[in-house]
Amino acid sequence: MNILLSWLRDYIDIQVPPLQIADALMMAGIEVEAIHEPGKHLQKVVVGRILTRAPHPNADKLSLCTVDVGQAAPLQIVCGAPNCDPGAKVPTALVGAVLPSGFEIRVARIRGVESAGMLCSRKELGLGDDHSGLYHLPPEAPVGEDIVKALGMDDVVFTIAITPNRGDALSHLGIARELSALFNLPLHRNSLDDARGDGDIREQTAVTLEEPALCPRYGARIVRDVTVGDSPRWLRERLEKIGIRSINNIVDITNYVMMDIGHPMHAFDLDKLAEQRIVVRRAAAGEKLHCLDGVTRALDPSMLVIADARRPVALAGVMGGEETGVTAATRHVLLEAACFDPVTVRKTAKALAMTTDSSYRFERGTNIDNVPIALNLAARLIRELAGGRPVGGLLDAYPAPPPLRRIMLRTRRVARVLGVDLKPAQIETLLLRLKFEVSREGETLWVGVPPFRHDIEQEADLIEEVARLYGYGNIPATLPTLFSQPVLPTPLQRLTGQVRTAMVDQGFHEIITYSFIPTTIHESLREGPPLAIRNPLSEDQGHLRTSLLWGMIDALTRNIFNDEYDLRFFEIGRVFRPDASGFAREADHLCLGCAGPANPADWRHSKEPFDLYRMKGLLGRLGHLLPVEFEFARGNHPALHPARQLEISCQNRRLGVVGQIHPRFRTNKKLPEEWFVGELDLSALSQLKPRKRLMQPIPAFPAIRRDLAILLPKTATFQDVERIVREAGGEILEKCALFDVYEGKGIDPDKRSLALELRFRAKDRTLKEEEVQPKLEAMISQIATTLGGKLRE
Amino acid sequence: MTDNPETLWHQFDEERRRAASSKDAEALRIKYLGKKGPLSALLKTLGSLPPDQRKTAGEAINRLKARLEQAVEQLIAEFAEREADAALRADLPDPTLPGTVLPMGSLHPVTQIGLEVAAIFLSMGFFLAEGPEAEDEYYNFEALNVPKHHPARDMQDTFYLENGQVLRTQTSPVQIRTMEMIKPPFKMIALGKVYRRDSDITHSPMFSQMEGLVVGENVSMADLKGTLAAFAEKMFGRRPTRFRPSFFPFTEPSAEMDVQCIFCEGKGCKVCKNSGWMEILGCGMVNPRVFEAVEYDPEKYTGFAFGMGIERMAMQRFGIDDIRLLFGSDIRFLRQF
């Protein structure tokens, strides 16, 4: 909303600089987004009248003008514009002026002739792009007057953002009222207007109010014999400066009243109203209205309409109908000023997907007392500016004027909430400045709320008003003295922090991807039905993710397309799945994504590719954060390579998957064949029971080490071997570690060799070779019979 | 040939100074202390001396011998150490060759700032609460004193799920859930993602907020100011803050806190739109209606709440001009943090 300083001065005699006004409003909760002072930088440019024009003696395209600028003698100015016609009034930059372009005017000799100023185009004044000729000013512009004043640029426009609670501030009166409180200045109200006129309105129209709950007050006046035409300059300028297009004098006047006192109005063409009367009712099912914006809208009974005897003629508080609107041919006008229920206006505007200056104000609450004031102000302006004759009186359907709302304010409560000891008299003074009515009973104030302050409903609201005017800056700063119970981080919070550190330590970069996934996502990435968003920004963001895999594959893909191949990403984020009743069940997941080398090649090491086992290791080590031991089994996630994937579980809970991305997602040759992802349910993991950690005594006796290389069919797993070895090794087998896996040259193609490091130790004595040998033999024979393996020679 | 211990020592001393290696020192040892050396020669002269001088001369020669032996040994040890050190230094690595361990990864800038902000409040005795991102409308709106059909709903364009839930538009519903679970006094924060139907270079449909709530028997707006000013000082350094009235349905009075612009020190610049101030957070005293919704006695308890956007702080801190970079997962961007 734009507010004009000169307009504010209709109400308040405020003389402080614009910046100070803006600052005061900001510190009172009214945000000033911009201050526009169009004439601020234009000085020493005046209205000049061209007296004579003669050709320049030494240049074909230049003219030699004499210009009256209100000084004793006319100035001689050389001009290159084609339209420097004698008699024209043009902006004249005097010597010493600095134009917006930075050009400074001096006495100059142009082709041998002295020139003492410059005649200007719009562009040269910074008022637009027109540089075709001089800016011809209106003939009534006084010669010698400062151009800023002559063009009405000596004004200040404040662009103001009003929070939704402050409907009362959506006008010049509203802002002036605020300033009057802030600067403690009197607020003027003009009392020129009354309901006098020719005849009696009650004999010429009628208002039937069928829905007083949705329209507590409806007022109407009639003005006859209007001449619809252009608005006078002052009106046009005021509206245009605040960004409202001038339409015609009648419409401009209703807009003016709205911006002046904050009350939206509407003007009907009286002759076009069936039976020339008004009915305020709900729309009937099936009714339609062709609105002023040219759109025909279907109505329903939840909507309140203004109707004539036959049909709806306006959407109450939102927009008028085109058929009954004011046109050039209109002779008699019925003016409407009313108060509509905010919720109904809002529902109607929302249902029809429209917002108007009117609906915006009604939604935020209007001043019910303004109904007659708006009507009388508009009627007077029409009489003055459109030659109309107001009909006497106003119709005022106002069945139940609300009583003055009174709210109790305990001054002790003010002190307790604000932490500053304000005296009752001080509080009273502050509230009076804000136009509240106050009566004091000891330490309690009874505060009457003016009808424009719909936001003041309870004691806390009054405390805010007191604080606002007292100044938030004047409230001291202290620290709360309360003592509260210690609350530890949840297991998930702790785990999340540890996982983050662990992943960064492994060279992973954290990413944050959107929680949305496309509705067209590949079936294999769905993991069950996702939750759908009713109003997504686009189909690409139509569902909530059920896993982090899609976002990770997308992130890897987009980086690879940017020629970045060395990638290791992790994300920790929420996933959403519907529970049995369709509501979201949420969990925090970790997702890893890797492409490129596992060790970026450096000058000493060559690149090593990521593979399934490295991924397994990266995820597996996270179990130690609790600690728990993960179990890995062959997985069957459809988004992963069918053979190269593992399912992760622990304590009989499935925790996640890890594996190579399914080749179907390699949609472009640029993408690698081997790239990997892993996902872990951190919420589930954090709930697992950690292994108990009890110290084992440090071994006191030496160990015996044996290496075992076993050749066995590829179908036998390491786990099979390990189980046999551990069983046969018994209590004295301290360690069984795999240190080499070999297949290929020199070995039967169906077989591979596993090399194990075994360490035997007894807790209570030095172990003897003879004790170890039978164990080894038992292992070998068991491996031979169960797995078909043998010692590798 | 020398016949005087004194002269002999001087001669040795002279030569010792010229020695440059353990090899030279060894040569000196052989030269002076060897069988054919001047010391042996001197000893042999003893016999030719008169008996009364023999003792004194013998003692002098023995003293010289001990002195020479000690000096030579010391010389040899010095050179040995120096040479061993030189040998160690001979294999000097190039200190500018890069280290060969896997480089560190990085935390996302939003995570970094979120953790930084959280750490400040945790140090003041706050605890970190959690809540769902897909919320019931009640928790996101009604319980926070935002009725249906209230213009305040326009402040946040909401994503609705087909099942009737909403994606939380703020972390404030965590306030309600916390208050339903525990009794005052307490100090809590909540950190997490929120969603609004908005997308351009300064708005993302998903972003992070940090929420705070303090409830007790005599918590005042002065406490709010003190707590948040303390936070601002830790986060932005010692610089002026200001509190402006604002509007949030769940607080009354409501305020916004600005911190003097960290880029122009209040002089006015592009970042602060020439205001000299940076908007940091919204806050206020808990609206008694919110307490009523969670069945806290608004006569007994007062409290304050605050909320701030993490992305904006990260963008200010790191000079990021487009919020979409934060969610683009571009390694060229992430690597910088």
XYZ file of C-alpha atoms in Angstrom, chain A residues 23 26-31 163-165 342-343 346-347 350 360 363-364 410 413 415-420 455 457-465 467-468 472-485 487-490 492-493 500-501 503-516 531-537 541 544-545 551 555 558-559 562 564 566-574 576 581-584 586 588 598-600 602-605, chain B residues 97-108 110-112 115 124-136 145 148-155 157-165 167-168 185-187 193 195-199 204-206 208 214-227 229-230 242-247 251-256 258 279 285 287-289 292 298-302 304 324 326-332 334-335:
226
model
C 11.494 5.006 11.307
C 8.813 0.754 11.646
C 9.381 0.881 15.381
C 5.618 0.782 15.937
C 5.149 -2.333 13.835
C 4.210 -0.780 10.501
C 6.808 -1.771 8.005
C 0.436 -7.089 9.078
C -2.907 -8.937 8.806
C -4.079 -7.785 12.241
C -14.700 -10.884 7.262
C -14.939 -14.666 7.090
C -12.624 -14.208 2.635
C -14.325 -17.497 1.800
C -10.859 -17.619 -1.922
C -8.558 -7.306 1.396
C -11.244 -9.564 5.492
C -9.158 -7.534 7.920
C -4.434 -5.132 35.096
C -0.041 -7.882 34.600
C 4.535 -5.109 34.467
C 4.764 -8.885 34.780
C 4.529 -9.593 31.059
C 6.778 -6.766 29.916
C 9.248 -6.856 32.772
C 9.054 -3.118 33.193
C -7.323 -6.850 16.587
C -9.701 -8.773 21.782
C -7.992 -9.561 25.073
C -5.763 -8.172 27.765
C -2.605 -9.386 26.014
C -3.503 -7.309 22.962
C -3.672 -4.196 25.107
C -0.332 -5.049 26.674
C 1.139 -5.103 23.190
C -0.361 -1.678 22.466
C 4.559 -1.878 24.778
C 4.419 -0.675 21.193
C 10.189 -2.003 22.687
C 13.605 -0.384 22.877
C 12.780 0.996 26.330
C 12.104 -2.445 27.788
C 15.188 -3.677 29.645
C 17.055 -6.855 28.709
C 17.319 -9.519 31.417
C 17.832 -13.273 31.474
C 15.123 -15.607 32.725
C 15.796 -16.971 36.184
C 13.878 -20.217 35.830
C 15.439 -23.548 36.636
C 14.437 -26.470 34.515
C 15.124 -30.187 34.566
C 16.862 -32.981 29.191
C 19.350 -35.137 27.305
C 19.494 -35.444 23.546
C 17.327 -38.269 22.233
C 18.274 -40.332 17.419
C 19.675 -36.827 17.933
C 27.366 -36.727 10.356
C 30.844 -36.535 11.833
C 30.599 -39.392 7.118
C 32.437 -36.081 6.810
C 35.507 -37.884 8.138
C 35.166 -40.402 5.317
C 35.224 -37.606 2.759
C 31.487 -37.360 2.207
C 29.781 -34.056 1.413
C 26.372 -33.472 2.906
C 23.518 -32.642 0.571
C 19.980 -31.504 1.307
C 17.408 -32.467 -1.295
C 13.720 -31.657 -1.370
C 11.306 -33.916 0.469
C 9.224 -34.008 -2.689
C 1.694 -39.616 0.211
C 0.330 -37.227 -2.386
C 0.355 -33.439 -2.128
C -2.968 -31.895 -3.012
C -1.522 -28.596 -4.264
C 2.034 -29.262 -5.443
C 4.087 -26.537 -7.134
C 7.084 -32.302 -6.619
C 6.465 -37.023 -0.500
C 9.552 -39.215 -0.635
C 17.162 -37.605 -4.534
C 22.135 -35.530 -7.299
C 23.302 -33.960 -12.241
C 26.857 -33.622 -10.972
C 28.525 -31.191 -14.933
C 32.178 -33.945 -11.827
C 34.494 -37.916 -8.068
C 31.454 -37.883 -5.824
C 30.644 -39.028 -2.352
C 27.483 -37.596 -0.880
C 25.414 -38.210 2.175
C 22.048 -36.926 3.201
C 20.172 -37.239 6.472
C 16.504 -36.479 6.026
C 12.948 -37.369 6.730
C 7.223 -40.297 4.796
C -5.051 -45.106 8.399
C -3.322 -43.087 5.689
C -1.514 -40.597 7.936
C 2.171 -39.896 7.562
C 8.001 -40.451 9.462
C 14.955 -40.099 9.548
C 36.966 -44.711 -3.694
C 40.386 -43.181 -3.146
C 40.862 -40.192 -5.355
C 47.048 -39.062 -5.489
C 50.703 -38.952 -6.458
C 51.463 -42.132 -4.599
C 48.348 -44.255 -4.873
C 54.007 -32.488 -1.829
C 50.334 -32.989 -0.933
C 49.340 -35.330 1.891
C 47.928 -38.580 0.731
C 45.017 -39.216 3.046
C 41.389 -39.010 1.887
C 40.298 -35.354 2.079
C 37.579 -34.312 4.519
C 34.018 -34.077 3.332
C 31.780 -31.254 4.467
C 28.616 -30.468 6.345
C 26.005 -28.603 4.347
C 22.559 -25.000 6.416
C 23.524 -27.801 8.814
C 26.574 -25.841 9.929
C 24.180 -26.548 14.624
C 21.832 -21.558 27.769
C 19.991 -24.616 29.075
C 17.533 -25.191 26.235
C 16.793 -28.730 25.054
C 16.153 -29.872 21.504
C 12.612 -31.086 20.820
C 11.316 -32.892 17.761
C 8.087 -32.997 15.811
C 6.686 -34.327 12.554
C 7.043 -32.476 9.271
C 3.663 -33.691 8.032
C 1.381 -32.148 10.616
C -2.248 -32.064 11.558
C -4.368 -19.255 17.325
C -9.513 -21.183 9.514
C -10.466 -18.278 7.259
C -8.173 -15.869 9.069
C -6.045 -13.558 6.906
C -3.030 -14.655 8.963
C -3.152 -17.851 6.935
C -2.065 -15.778 3.954
C 1.267 -15.199 5.675
C 1.080 -20.511 1.693
C 0.468 -24.081 2.760
C 1.002 -27.461 1.125
C -1.895 -29.816 1.845
C -1.659 -33.588 1.635
C -4.430 -35.633 0.069
C -5.042 -37.173 3.482
C -5.916 -33.763 4.972
C -2.645 -33.207 6.772
C 3.337 -29.914 5.605
C 4.222 -27.776 8.584
C 9.234 -24.507 33.609
C 11.312 -25.394 30.556
C 13.353 -23.963 27.724
C 12.448 -28.398 7.858
C 7.419 -26.039 3.832
C 5.747 -23.142 2.051
C 4.314 -22.988 -1.382
C 6.761 -20.468 -2.771
C 9.780 -20.665 -5.040
C 12.375 -22.222 -1.326
C 9.355 -24.510 -0.935
C 11.377 -26.287 1.748
C 14.820 -24.866 7.838
C 10.544 -20.591 27.261
C 7.719 -21.026 29.751
C 7.768 -20.327 33.464
C 5.966 -18.435 36.160
C 7.496 -15.028 35.624
C 9.029 -14.995 32.182
C 8.836 -11.473 30.767
C 9.449 -9.607 27.569
C 12.611 -8.269 29.185
C 13.758 -11.901 29.451
C 12.952 -12.388 25.799
C 15.074 -9.395 24.894
C 17.947 -10.471 27.117
C 17.959 -14.056 25.852
C 20.330 -10.344 22.524
C 22.692 -12.836 24.161
C 16.627 -3.757 17.886
C 13.166 -5.119 18.511
C 10.269 -3.937 16.343
C 6.598 -4.688 16.929
C 5.208 -7.247 14.531
C 2.358 -9.713 14.297
C 2.478 -14.352 20.325
C 1.231 -11.151 21.888
C 3.092 -8.822 22.068
C 5.004 -9.861 18.966
C 8.323 -8.543 17.730
C 10.958 -8.893 15.113
C 17.064 -6.945 13.759
C 16.067 -9.078 10.028
C 5.284 -13.357 24.424
C -0.407 -15.624 23.417
C -2.590 -16.728 26.375
C -4.824 -18.479 23.844
C -5.370 -22.330 26.795
C -2.324 -18.417 31.417
C -2.667 -16.646 34.759
C 0.100 -18.734 36.254
C 2.480 -19.059 33.339
C 4.016 -16.619 30.943
C 8.215 -16.276 25.111
C 18.308 -22.680 -4.799
C 21.483 -24.755 -1.177
C 19.276 -27.495 -2.555
C 21.089 -28.103 -5.832
C 23.538 -30.724 -4.463
C 26.221 -29.248 -6.702
C 29.624 -30.525 -5.587
C 31.263 -27.367 -6.938
C 29.323 -27.915 -1.497
C 33.089 -28.339 -1.640
